[in-house]
PDB file of C-alpha atoms in Angstrom:
ATOM      1  CA  MET A   1     136.005 104.552  82.082  1.00  0.00           C
ATOM      2  CA  LYS A   2     137.807 104.905  78.783  1.00  0.00           C
ATOM      3  CA  LYS A   3     139.544 101.825  77.482  1.00  0.00           C
ATOM      4  CA  ILE A   4     143.171 102.685  76.744  1.00  0.00           C
ATOM      5  CA  ALA A   5     145.955 100.836  74.931  1.00  0.00           C
ATOM      6  CA  ILE A   6     149.525 101.997  75.538  1.00  0.00           C
ATOM      7  CA  ALA A   7     152.262 101.407  72.943  1.00  0.00           C
ATOM      8  CA  CYS A   8     155.929 101.955  73.839  1.00  0.00           C
ATOM      9  CA  GLN A   9     158.461 102.591  71.075  1.00  0.00           C
ATOM     10  CA  GLY A  10     161.958 101.148  71.471  1.00  0.00           C
ATOM     11  CA  GLY A  11     165.144 103.158  71.814  1.00  0.00           C
ATOM     12  CA  GLY A  12     167.622 101.651  74.276  1.00  0.00           C
ATOM     13  CA  SER A  13     168.442 103.855  77.242  1.00  0.00           C
ATOM     14  CA  HIS A  14     166.216 106.593  75.844  1.00  0.00           C
ATOM     15  CA  THR A  15     163.267 104.486  77.002  1.00  0.00           C
ATOM     16  CA  ALA A  16     164.059 105.672  80.527  1.00  0.00           C
ATOM     17  CA  PHE A  17     161.870 108.532  79.263  1.00  0.00           C
ATOM     18  CA  THR A  18     159.090 105.964  78.749  1.00  0.00           C
ATOM     19  CA  ALA A  19     159.594 104.756  82.314  1.00  0.00           C
ATOM     20  CA  GLY A  20     159.098 108.324  83.538  1.00  0.00           C
ATOM     21  CA  VAL A  21     155.948 108.791  81.457  1.00  0.00           C
ATOM     22  CA  LEU A  22     154.460 105.583  82.840  1.00  0.00           C
ATOM     23  CA  ARG A  23     155.428 106.525  86.397  1.00  0.00           C
ATOM     24  CA  LYS A  24     153.358 109.685  86.104  1.00  0.00           C
ATOM     25  CA  LEU A  25     150.420 108.079  84.275  1.00  0.00           C
ATOM     26  CA  THR A  26     150.110 105.390  86.945  1.00  0.00           C
ATOM     27  CA  SER A  27     150.421 107.809  89.870  1.00  0.00           C
ATOM     28  CA  ILE A  28     147.512 110.113  89.000  1.00  0.00           C
ATOM     29  CA  PRO A  29     143.854 108.986  89.314  1.00  0.00           C
ATOM     30  CA  MET A  30     142.292 109.147  85.850  1.00  0.00           C
ATOM     31  CA  ASP A  31     139.096 107.878  84.244  1.00  0.00           C
ATOM     32  CA  TYR A  32     140.769 105.249  82.076  1.00  0.00           C
ATOM     33  CA  HIS A  33     141.439 101.542  82.128  1.00  0.00           C
ATOM     34  CA  ILE A  34     144.577 100.091  80.533  1.00  0.00           C
ATOM     35  CA  SER A  35     143.330  97.114  78.545  1.00  0.00           C
ATOM     36  CA  THR A  36     146.372  96.398  76.371  1.00  0.00           C
ATOM     37  CA  ILE A  37     150.067  97.280  76.401  1.00  0.00           C
ATOM     38  CA  SER A  38     152.574  96.779  73.611  1.00  0.00           C
ATOM     39  CA  GLY A  39     156.284  97.446  73.333  1.00  0.00           C
ATOM     40  CA  THR A  40     159.473  96.839  71.435  1.00  0.00           C
ATOM     41  CA  SER A  41     163.113  96.662  72.585  1.00  0.00           C
ATOM     42  CA  GLY A  42     163.554  99.013  75.569  1.00  0.00           C
ATOM     43  CA  GLY A  43     159.857  99.812  75.239  1.00  0.00           C
ATOM     44  CA  ALA A  44     159.132  96.099  75.598  1.00  0.00           C
ATOM     45  CA  ILE A  45     160.806  96.076  79.006  1.00  0.00           C
ATOM     46  CA  CYS A  46     158.840  99.103  80.220  1.00  0.00           C
ATOM     47  CA  SER A  47     155.627  97.558  78.841  1.00  0.00           C
ATOM     48  CA  PHE A  48     156.335  94.256  80.542  1.00  0.00           C
ATOM     49  CA  ILE A  49     156.964  95.881  83.920  1.00  0.00           C
ATOM     50  CA  LEU A  50     153.741  97.896  83.637  1.00  0.00           C
ATOM     51  CA  TRP A  51     151.774  94.756  82.695  1.00  0.00           C
ATOM     52  CA  TYR A  52     153.390  92.768  85.532  1.00  0.00           C
ATOM     53  CA  SER A  53     152.507  95.440  88.095  1.00  0.00           C
ATOM     54  CA  ILE A  54     148.891  95.746  86.896  1.00  0.00           C
ATOM     55  CA  VAL A  55     148.172  92.016  86.779  1.00  0.00           C
ATOM     56  CA  LEU A  56     149.714  91.337  90.202  1.00  0.00           C
ATOM     57  CA  ASN A  57     148.525  94.639  91.711  1.00  0.00           C
ATOM     58  CA  LEU A  58     152.048  95.793  92.582  1.00  0.00           C
ATOM     59  CA  ASP A  59     153.638  99.245  92.814  1.00  0.00           C
ATOM     60  CA  PHE A  60     154.788 100.064  89.265  1.00  0.00           C
ATOM     61  CA  LYS A  61     157.003 102.951  90.332  1.00  0.00           C
ATOM     62  CA  GLU A  62     158.904 100.752  92.759  1.00  0.00           C
ATOM     63  CA  LEU A  63     159.413  97.999  90.163  1.00  0.00           C
ATOM     64  CA  ILE A  64     160.479 100.279  87.305  1.00  0.00           C
ATOM     65  CA  ASN A  65     162.887 102.156  89.585  1.00  0.00           C
ATOM     66  CA  LYS A  66     164.455  98.914  90.759  1.00  0.00           C
ATOM     67  CA  PHE A  67     164.977  97.705  87.194  1.00  0.00           C
ATOM     68  CA  TRP A  68     166.614 100.873  85.858  1.00  0.00           C
ATOM     69  CA  ASP A  69     168.683 101.227  89.015  1.00  0.00           C
ATOM     70  CA  SER A  70     169.965  97.657  88.615  1.00  0.00           C
ATOM     71  CA  ILE A  71     171.224  98.173  85.041  1.00  0.00           C
ATOM     72  CA  SER A  72     172.570 101.719  85.509  1.00  0.00           C
ATOM     73  CA  ALA A  73     176.305 102.373  85.699  1.00  0.00           C
ATOM     74  CA  LYS A  74     176.907 103.306  89.326  1.00  0.00           C
ATOM     75  CA  THR A  75     180.316 102.033  90.452  1.00  0.00           C
ATOM     76  CA  PHE A  76     183.577 103.614  89.312  1.00  0.00           C
ATOM     77  CA  LEU A  77     184.368 100.635  87.068  1.00  0.00           C
ATOM     78  CA  GLU A  78     180.903 100.588  85.522  1.00  0.00           C
ATOM     79  CA  LYS A  79     180.976 104.311  84.820  1.00  0.00           C
ATOM     80  CA  SER A  80     184.455 104.017  83.324  1.00  0.00           C
ATOM     81  CA  LEU A  81     183.395 101.199  80.996  1.00  0.00           C
ATOM     82  CA  ASN A  82     180.230 103.069  80.024  1.00  0.00           C
ATOM     83  CA  ASP A  83     182.099 106.310  79.243  1.00  0.00           C
ATOM     84  CA  PHE A  84     184.859 104.500  77.330  1.00  0.00           C
ATOM     85  CA  MET A  85     182.360 102.649  75.153  1.00  0.00           C
ATOM     86  CA  LEU A  86     180.416 105.816  74.320  1.00  0.00           C
ATOM     87  CA  SER A  87     183.626 107.701  73.528  1.00  0.00           C
ATOM     88  CA  GLU A  88     184.853 104.946  71.210  1.00  0.00           C
ATOM     89  CA  LEU A  89     181.538 104.800  69.346  1.00  0.00           C
ATOM     90  CA  ARG A  90     181.452 108.571  68.844  1.00  0.00           C
ATOM     91  CA  ASN A  91     185.052 108.578  67.629  1.00  0.00           C
ATOM     92  CA  GLN A  92     184.124 105.886  65.121  1.00  0.00           C
ATOM     93  CA  GLU A  93     181.155 107.890  63.890  1.00  0.00           C
ATOM     94  CA  GLU A  94     183.331 110.975  63.422  1.00  0.00           C
ATOM     95  CA  GLY A  95     185.969 108.959  61.564  1.00  0.00           C
ATOM     96  CA  PHE A  96     188.714 109.601  64.120  1.00  0.00           C
ATOM     97  CA  ILE A  97     189.290 105.860  64.516  1.00  0.00           C
ATOM     98  CA  PRO A  98     188.447 103.023  62.094  1.00  0.00           C
ATOM     99  CA  MET A  99     184.992 101.491  62.262  1.00  0.00           C
ATOM    100  CA  TYR A 100     185.075  97.976  63.641  1.00  0.00           C
ATOM    101  CA  SER A 101     182.646  95.449  64.970  1.00  0.00           C
ATOM    102  CA  ILE A 102     183.086  92.303  67.015  1.00  0.00           C
ATOM    103  CA  SER A 103     180.519  89.566  66.534  1.00  0.00           C
ATOM    104  CA  PRO A 104     178.762  88.521  69.761  1.00  0.00           C
ATOM    105  CA  TYR A 105     179.570  84.953  68.680  1.00  0.00           C
ATOM    106  CA  SER A 106     183.340  85.576  68.403  1.00  0.00           C
ATOM    107  CA  PHE A 107     186.058  84.294  70.726  1.00  0.00           C
ATOM    108  CA  VAL A 108     187.111  87.852  71.571  1.00  0.00           C
ATOM    109  CA  TYR A 109     183.572  88.781  72.619  1.00  0.00           C
ATOM    110  CA  LYS A 110     183.178  85.655  74.747  1.00  0.00           C
ATOM    111  CA  THR A 111     186.549  86.249  76.411  1.00  0.00           C
ATOM    112  CA  CYS A 112     185.697  89.852  77.253  1.00  0.00           C
ATOM    113  CA  ALA A 113     182.341  88.743  78.660  1.00  0.00           C
ATOM    114  CA  ALA A 114     184.002  86.081  80.824  1.00  0.00           C
ATOM    115  CA  VAL A 115     186.551  88.564  82.207  1.00  0.00           C
ATOM    116  CA  SER A 116     183.889  91.222  82.836  1.00  0.00           C
ATOM    117  CA  LYS A 117     182.013  88.880  85.179  1.00  0.00           C
ATOM    118  CA  HIS A 118     184.781  89.349  87.750  1.00  0.00           C
ATOM    119  CA  PHE A 119     184.519  93.151  87.801  1.00  0.00           C
ATOM    120  CA  TYR A 120     180.894  94.168  87.211  1.00  0.00           C
ATOM    121  CA  ARG A 121     177.516  93.419  88.758  1.00  0.00           C
ATOM    122  CA  PRO A 122     175.614  90.623  86.937  1.00  0.00           C
ATOM    123  CA  GLU A 123     172.580  92.927  86.471  1.00  0.00           C
ATOM    124  CA  PHE A 124     174.717  95.622  84.829  1.00  0.00           C
ATOM    125  CA  LEU A 125     176.255  93.114  82.429  1.00  0.00           C
ATOM    126  CA  SER A 126     173.019  91.368  81.523  1.00  0.00           C
ATOM    127  CA  ILE A 127     169.489  92.733  81.255  1.00  0.00           C
ATOM    128  CA  LYS A 128     168.294  89.132  81.435  1.00  0.00           C
ATOM    129  CA  ASN A 129     169.957  88.757  84.848  1.00  0.00           C
ATOM    130  CA  ALA A 130     168.214  91.913  86.046  1.00  0.00           C
ATOM    131  CA  LEU A 131     164.794  90.736  84.852  1.00  0.00           C
ATOM    132  CA  ASN A 132     165.214  87.246  86.332  1.00  0.00           C
ATOM    133  CA  LYS A 133     166.203  88.734  89.686  1.00  0.00           C
ATOM    134  CA  LEU A 134     163.217  91.094  89.896  1.00  0.00           C
ATOM    135  CA  PHE A 135     160.341  89.251  88.218  1.00  0.00           C
ATOM    136  CA  ASP A 136     158.666  85.853  88.424  1.00  0.00           C
ATOM    137  CA  ILE A 137     156.326  85.427  85.454  1.00  0.00           C
ATOM    138  CA  THR A 138     155.146  82.041  86.738  1.00  0.00           C
ATOM    139  CA  LYS A 139     152.978  83.977  89.220  1.00  0.00           C
ATOM    140  CA  ILE A 140     150.771  85.144  86.333  1.00  0.00           C
ATOM    141  CA  ASP A 141     148.035  83.145  84.620  1.00  0.00           C
ATOM    142  CA  GLN A 142     148.567  84.914  81.302  1.00  0.00           C
ATOM    143  CA  GLU A 143     145.567  83.597  79.372  1.00  0.00           C
ATOM    144  CA  LYS A 144     143.189  84.808  82.100  1.00  0.00           C
ATOM    145  CA  SER A 145     144.792  88.172  82.885  1.00  0.00           C
ATOM    146  CA  SER A 146     142.519  91.192  82.350  1.00  0.00           C
ATOM    147  CA  THR A 147     145.326  93.223  80.751  1.00  0.00           C
ATOM    148  CA  ARG A 148     147.004  92.017  77.569  1.00  0.00           C
ATOM    149  CA  LEU A 149     150.701  92.413  76.699  1.00  0.00           C
ATOM    150  CA  LEU A 150     152.156  92.342  73.174  1.00  0.00           C
ATOM    151  CA  ILE A 151     155.927  92.254  72.541  1.00  0.00           C
ATOM    152  CA  GLY A 152     157.470  92.808  69.086  1.00  0.00           C
ATOM    153  CA  ALA A 153     160.442  90.902  67.605  1.00  0.00           C
ATOM    154  CA  VAL A 154     161.540  89.509  64.228  1.00  0.00           C
ATOM    155  CA  ASP A 155     162.336  85.925  63.229  1.00  0.00           C
ATOM    156  CA  VAL A 156     165.942  85.983  61.995  1.00  0.00           C
ATOM    157  CA  LEU A 157     165.554  83.063  59.575  1.00  0.00           C
ATOM    158  CA  THR A 158     162.093  83.628  58.085  1.00  0.00           C
ATOM    159  CA  GLY A 159     162.080  87.434  58.289  1.00  0.00           C
ATOM    160  CA  GLU A 160     158.541  87.329  59.690  1.00  0.00           C
ATOM    161  CA  PHE A 161     157.384  89.803  62.308  1.00  0.00           C
ATOM    162  CA  LYS A 162     156.533  88.173  65.613  1.00  0.00           C
ATOM    163  CA  VAL A 163     154.243  89.535  68.296  1.00  0.00           C
ATOM    164  CA  PHE A 164     154.517  87.609  71.566  1.00  0.00           C
ATOM    165  CA  ASP A 165     151.038  87.648  73.094  1.00  0.00           C
ATOM    166  CA  SER A 166     150.187  87.165  76.781  1.00  0.00           C
ATOM    167  CA  LEU A 167     146.743  85.790  75.864  1.00  0.00           C
ATOM    168  CA  LYS A 168     148.571  82.920  74.158  1.00  0.00           C
ATOM    169  CA  GLY A 169     150.869  82.418  77.159  1.00  0.00           C
ATOM    170  CA  GLU A 170     153.905  83.578  75.152  1.00  0.00           C
ATOM    171  CA  ILE A 171     155.409  86.070  77.594  1.00  0.00           C
ATOM    172  CA  ASN A 172     158.592  85.004  79.365  1.00  0.00           C
ATOM    173  CA  ILE A 173     162.015  86.502  79.983  1.00  0.00           C
ATOM    174  CA  ASP A 174     163.366  85.069  76.713  1.00  0.00           C
ATOM    175  CA  SER A 175     160.624  86.652  74.605  1.00  0.00           C
ATOM    176  CA  ILE A 176     161.304  90.021  76.233  1.00  0.00           C
ATOM    177  CA  ILE A 177     165.052  89.695  75.684  1.00  0.00           C
ATOM    178  CA  ALA A 178     164.384  88.646  72.071  1.00  0.00           C
ATOM    179  CA  SER A 179     162.774  92.051  71.506  1.00  0.00           C
ATOM    180  CA  THR A 180     165.942  93.783  72.779  1.00  0.00           C
ATOM    181  CA  ALA A 181     168.528  91.639  70.945  1.00  0.00           C
ATOM    182  CA  VAL A 182     170.377  94.213  68.825  1.00  0.00           C
ATOM    183  CA  PRO A 183     172.287  92.036  66.294  1.00  0.00           C
ATOM    184  CA  SER A 184     175.632  93.847  66.611  1.00  0.00           C
ATOM    185  CA  ILE A 185     175.650  93.509  70.413  1.00  0.00           C
ATOM    186  CA  PHE A 186     173.681  90.397  71.387  1.00  0.00           C
ATOM    187  CA  LYS A 187     173.247  86.887  70.072  1.00  0.00           C
ATOM    188  CA  ALA A 188     169.894  86.008  68.546  1.00  0.00           C
ATOM    189  CA  VAL A 189     167.517  84.680  71.203  1.00  0.00           C
ATOM    190  CA  LYS A 190     165.948  81.256  70.806  1.00  0.00           C
ATOM    191  CA  VAL A 191     162.290  80.959  71.776  1.00  0.00           C
ATOM    192  CA  LYS A 192     160.938  77.457  71.200  1.00  0.00           C
ATOM    193  CA  GLU A 193     162.088  76.482  67.688  1.00  0.00           C
ATOM    194  CA  SER A 194     162.797  79.984  66.318  1.00  0.00           C
ATOM    195  CA  ILE A 195     165.495  82.594  66.839  1.00  0.00           C
ATOM    196  CA  TYR A 196     164.769  86.299  67.122  1.00  0.00           C
ATOM    197  CA  TRP A 197     166.393  89.707  66.850  1.00  0.00           C
ATOM    198  CA  ASP A 198     165.490  93.153  68.090  1.00  0.00           C
ATOM    199  CA  GLY A 199     161.899  94.243  67.510  1.00  0.00           C
ATOM    200  CA  LEU A 200     163.186  97.548  66.109  1.00  0.00           C
ATOM    201  CA  LEU A 201     163.604  95.597  62.872  1.00  0.00           C
ATOM    202  CA  SER A 202     159.888  94.753  62.801  1.00  0.00           C
ATOM    203  CA  GLN A 203     157.060  96.626  64.552  1.00  0.00           C
ATOM    204  CA  ASN A 204     158.278  99.486  66.675  1.00  0.00           C
ATOM    205  CA  PRO A 205     156.015  99.012  68.582  1.00  0.00           C
ATOM    206  CA  PRO A 206     153.080  96.709  67.652  1.00  0.00           C
ATOM    207  CA  ILE A 207     150.054  98.972  67.137  1.00  0.00           C
ATOM    208  CA  ARG A 208     147.834  97.374  64.500  1.00  0.00           C
ATOM    209  CA  ASP A 209     147.383  94.360  66.804  1.00  0.00           C
ATOM    210  CA  LEU A 210     145.869  96.636  69.448  1.00  0.00           C
ATOM    211  CA  ILE A 211     142.740  97.177  67.345  1.00  0.00           C
ATOM    212  CA  SER A 212     141.346  93.720  68.150  1.00  0.00           C
ATOM    213  CA  ASP A 213     140.835  94.777  71.783  1.00  0.00           C
ATOM    214  CA  LYS A 214     138.748  97.769  70.607  1.00  0.00           C
ATOM    215  CA  PRO A 215     140.269 100.488  72.783  1.00  0.00           C
ATOM    216  CA  ASP A 216     138.781 103.985  72.826  1.00  0.00           C
ATOM    217  CA  GLU A 217     142.262 105.473  72.527  1.00  0.00           C
ATOM    218  CA  ILE A 218     145.839 104.393  71.838  1.00  0.00           C
ATOM    219  CA  TRP A 219     148.563 106.311  73.636  1.00  0.00           C
ATOM    220  CA  VAL A 220     151.924 106.013  71.893  1.00  0.00           C
ATOM    221  CA  ILE A 221     155.072 106.873  73.843  1.00  0.00           C
ATOM    222  CA  LYS A 222     157.425 107.936  71.054  1.00  0.00           C
ATOM    223  CA  ILE A 223     161.206 107.989  71.431  1.00  0.00           C
ATOM    224  CA  ASN A 224     162.565 108.919  67.985  1.00  0.00           C
ATOM    225  CA  PRO A 225     161.979 112.517  66.837  1.00  0.00           C
ATOM    226  CA  GLN A 226     159.865 112.881  63.715  1.00  0.00           C
ATOM    227  CA  SER A 227     161.535 115.945  62.220  1.00  0.00           C
ATOM    228  CA  SER A 228     164.984 117.543  62.079  1.00  0.00           C
ATOM    229  CA  LYS A 229     165.835 121.257  62.022  1.00  0.00           C
ATOM    230  CA  PHE A 230     168.896 120.897  59.816  1.00  0.00           C
ATOM    231  CA  GLU A 231     170.339 118.801  57.011  1.00  0.00           C
ATOM    232  CA  PRO A 232     172.627 116.051  58.363  1.00  0.00           C
ATOM    233  CA  LYS A 233     176.096 116.419  56.830  1.00  0.00           C
ATOM    234  CA  SER A 234     178.704 114.767  59.049  1.00  0.00           C
ATOM    235  CA  VAL A 235     178.931 110.980  59.294  1.00  0.00           C
ATOM    236  CA  ARG A 236     177.661 111.173  62.857  1.00  0.00           C
ATOM    237  CA  GLU A 237     174.690 113.405  61.969  1.00  0.00           C
ATOM    238  CA  ILE A 238     173.754 111.161  59.047  1.00  0.00           C
ATOM    239  CA  GLU A 239     173.901 108.031  61.210  1.00  0.00           C
ATOM    240  CA  ASP A 240     171.783 109.682  63.916  1.00  0.00           C
ATOM    241  CA  ARG A 241     169.110 110.783  61.459  1.00  0.00           C
ATOM    242  CA  ARG A 242     169.083 107.454  59.625  1.00  0.00           C
ATOM    243  CA  ASN A 243     168.485 105.676  62.927  1.00  0.00           C
ATOM    244  CA  GLU A 244     165.624 108.031  63.810  1.00  0.00           C
ATOM    245  CA  LEU A 245     163.923 107.563  60.449  1.00  0.00           C
ATOM    246  CA  SER A 246     164.265 103.781  60.445  1.00  0.00           C
ATOM    247  CA  GLY A 247     162.966 103.632  64.014  1.00  0.00           C
ATOM    248  CA  ASN A 248     159.858 105.594  63.025  1.00  0.00           C
ATOM    249  CA  LEU A 249     159.151 103.772  59.758  1.00  0.00           C
ATOM    250  CA  SER A 250     156.933 100.955  61.023  1.00  0.00           C
ATOM    251  CA  LEU A 251     155.369 103.170  63.717  1.00  0.00           C
ATOM    252  CA  ASN A 252     154.190 105.735  61.154  1.00  0.00           C
ATOM    253  CA  GLN A 253     152.877 103.002  58.859  1.00  0.00           C
ATOM    254  CA  GLU A 254     150.790 101.439  61.612  1.00  0.00           C
ATOM    255  CA  ILE A 255     149.413 104.774  62.822  1.00  0.00           C
ATOM    256  CA  ASN A 256     148.524 105.674  59.217  1.00  0.00           C
ATOM    257  CA  PHE A 257     146.655 102.364  58.935  1.00  0.00           C
ATOM    258  CA  ILE A 258     144.515 103.156  61.989  1.00  0.00           C
ATOM    259  CA  GLU A 259     143.848 106.688  60.754  1.00  0.00           C
ATOM    260  CA  SER A 260     142.799 105.302  57.373  1.00  0.00           C
ATOM    261  CA  VAL A 261     140.352 102.885  59.019  1.00  0.00           C
ATOM    262  CA  ASN A 262     138.960 105.775  61.094  1.00  0.00           C
ATOM    263  CA  LYS A 263     138.425 107.779  57.902  1.00  0.00           C
ATOM    264  CA  TRP A 264     136.674 104.857  56.182  1.00  0.00           C
ATOM    265  CA  ILE A 265     134.325 104.459  59.156  1.00  0.00           C
ATOM    266  CA  LYS A 266     133.497 108.184  59.170  1.00  0.00           C
ATOM    267  CA  ASN A 267     132.846 108.190  55.434  1.00  0.00           C
ATOM    268  CA  GLY A 268     130.793 105.010  55.572  1.00  0.00           C
ATOM    269  CA  THR A 269     133.215 103.356  53.144  1.00  0.00           C
ATOM    270  CA  ILE A 270     133.323 100.258  55.310  1.00  0.00           C
ATOM    271  CA  SER A 271     130.601  98.715  57.420  1.00  0.00           C
ATOM    272  CA  LEU A 272     131.858  96.864  60.458  1.00  0.00           C
ATOM    273  CA  GLU A 273     129.948  95.283  63.290  1.00  0.00           C
ATOM    274  CA  ASN A 274     130.607  97.201  66.518  1.00  0.00           C
ATOM    275  CA  LYS A 275     132.733  99.635  64.521  1.00  0.00           C
ATOM    276  CA  LYS A 276     134.671 102.139  66.563  1.00  0.00           C
ATOM    277  CA  ILE A 277     136.837 105.126  65.759  1.00  0.00           C
ATOM    278  CA  ILE A 278     140.071 104.860  67.751  1.00  0.00           C
ATOM    279  CA  LYS A 279     141.826 108.071  68.714  1.00  0.00           C
ATOM    280  CA  VAL A 280     145.621 107.974  68.641  1.00  0.00           C
ATOM    281  CA  ARG A 281     147.513 110.278  71.012  1.00  0.00           C
ATOM    282  CA  ILE A 282     151.305 110.604  71.008  1.00  0.00           C
ATOM    283  CA  ILE A 283     153.597 111.502  73.922  1.00  0.00           C
ATOM    284  CA  THR A 284     157.043 112.760  72.900  1.00  0.00           C
ATOM    285  CA  MET A 285     160.118 114.333  74.398  1.00  0.00           C
ATOM    286  CA  SER A 286     160.462 118.089  74.191  1.00  0.00           C
ATOM    287  CA  GLY A 287     162.312 119.490  71.174  1.00  0.00           C
ATOM    288  CA  GLU A 288     165.087 120.757  73.440  1.00  0.00           C
ATOM    289  CA  VAL A 289     165.802 117.288  74.809  1.00  0.00           C
ATOM    290  CA  GLU A 290     165.524 115.600  71.398  1.00  0.00           C
ATOM    291  CA  GLU A 291     168.189 117.946  70.021  1.00  0.00           C
ATOM    292  CA  ILE A 292     170.841 116.962  72.557  1.00  0.00           C
ATOM    293  CA  LEU A 293     170.337 113.200  72.226  1.00  0.00           C
ATOM    294  CA  ASP A 294     172.112 111.126  69.597  1.00  0.00           C
ATOM    295  CA  TYR A 295     172.178 107.503  68.494  1.00  0.00           C
ATOM    296  CA  VAL A 296     175.145 106.589  70.711  1.00  0.00           C
ATOM    297  CA  SER A 297     173.388 107.893  73.821  1.00  0.00           C
ATOM    298  CA  LYS A 298     170.833 105.086  73.370  1.00  0.00           C
ATOM    299  CA  LEU A 299     173.577 102.910  74.864  1.00  0.00           C
ATOM    300  CA  ASP A 300     174.380 105.295  77.736  1.00  0.00           C
ATOM    301  CA  ARG A 301     173.682 103.691  81.125  1.00  0.00           C
ATOM    302  CA  ASN A 302     175.036 106.474  83.293  1.00  0.00           C
ATOM    303  CA  GLN A 303     172.733 106.710  86.303  1.00  0.00           C
ATOM    304  CA  GLU A 304     172.431 110.509  86.151  1.00  0.00           C
ATOM    305  CA  PHE A 305     171.508 110.343  82.453  1.00  0.00           C
ATOM    306  CA  ILE A 306     168.866 107.673  83.112  1.00  0.00           C
ATOM    307  CA  ASN A 307     167.337 109.627  86.001  1.00  0.00           C
ATOM    308  CA  ALA A 308     167.224 112.859  83.970  1.00  0.00           C
ATOM    309  CA  LEU A 309     165.278 111.128  81.191  1.00  0.00           C
ATOM    310  CA  MET A 310     162.867 109.646  83.729  1.00  0.00           C
ATOM    311  CA  TYR A 311     162.132 113.044  85.227  1.00  0.00           C
ATOM    312  CA  HIS A 312     161.631 114.507  81.760  1.00  0.00           C
ATOM    313  CA  GLY A 313     159.178 111.701  81.019  1.00  0.00           C
ATOM    314  CA  GLU A 314     157.175 112.663  84.093  1.00  0.00           C
ATOM    315  CA  GLU A 315     157.147 116.310  82.978  1.00  0.00           C
ATOM    316  CA  GLN A 316     155.913 115.448  79.487  1.00  0.00           C
ATOM    317  CA  ALA A 317     153.286 113.062  80.861  1.00  0.00           C
ATOM    318  CA  GLU A 318     151.947 115.795  83.134  1.00  0.00           C
ATOM    319  CA  LYS A 319     151.593 118.138  80.147  1.00  0.00           C
ATOM    320  CA  PHE A 320     149.904 115.329  78.207  1.00  0.00           C
ATOM    321  CA  ILE A 321     147.368 114.755  80.992  1.00  0.00           C
ATOM    322  CA  LYS A 322     146.542 118.473  81.155  1.00  0.00           C
ATOM    323  CA  GLN A 323     145.916 118.516  77.387  1.00  0.00           C
ATOM    324  CA  ILE A 324     143.491 115.603  77.681  1.00  0.00           C
ATOM    325  CA  TYR A 325     141.377 117.337  80.310  1.00  0.00           C
ATOM    326  CA  THR A 326     141.296 120.801  78.679  1.00  0.00           C
TER     327      THR A 326
END
């Protein structure tokens, strides 16, 4: 069986696409073994759930569906809040209303959070609540698990990239939430003596670290589109494209590193013991879907939107599988 590493790029609600890809990959018998999984931000959550299901021999589809269902906007109040927030953000991007930001440490933010607890489900308000309700990491002996999980984040104070590693016993709910802590929305997350922000600011997702496990292939589930068909001109278009480019920056650098090592091995430039050329395959959304998504929709938790991205992920994964075997 081929030894496969799966890397999941971050992208908020757009990583429902990742959930769909993984649902399909885990539902079809294939001659591969998942040895390592890595992820950042929303990709970190999908990676964690896949790792959890593999190590404990649980139904991944059931677990991933329960998670996304728990954080989706389903009630009238939740849908209203979701739609209002998205509308306000788009109006700000277009310049119709002034840009403003409320610190997650401010009194106003804390007051709004306290009031919201009386109207919305705890899982909808807090991803941490949803994860704590569904998963018990204490059931896993991380250092002895056959599948390895790597989660990307960044240390706010030192600026150093951090990869939480299951083989070092570093995976817990806080380390996963640290990878999703967007600075403008969430407080920095303390893990031991350090505080962390969103992994999108570091490795999105960790790929170079996958080499140590010597996989035959690395499958990257990519959220941000690589290219654009037109020149961004409006404030909204510029912000969308800037976000896509910044989200792909570290990913492209790490893939280029692996491709360079592959080239050196082929050319005999480097001589490594047990050297191996690692093939990198990338799973992306279709161009049609990429065109209709924008930066703000990464915060969209409408249940219909989430489900549509999941189904699209399954479609793209099926095409990916057919390409592998042809």
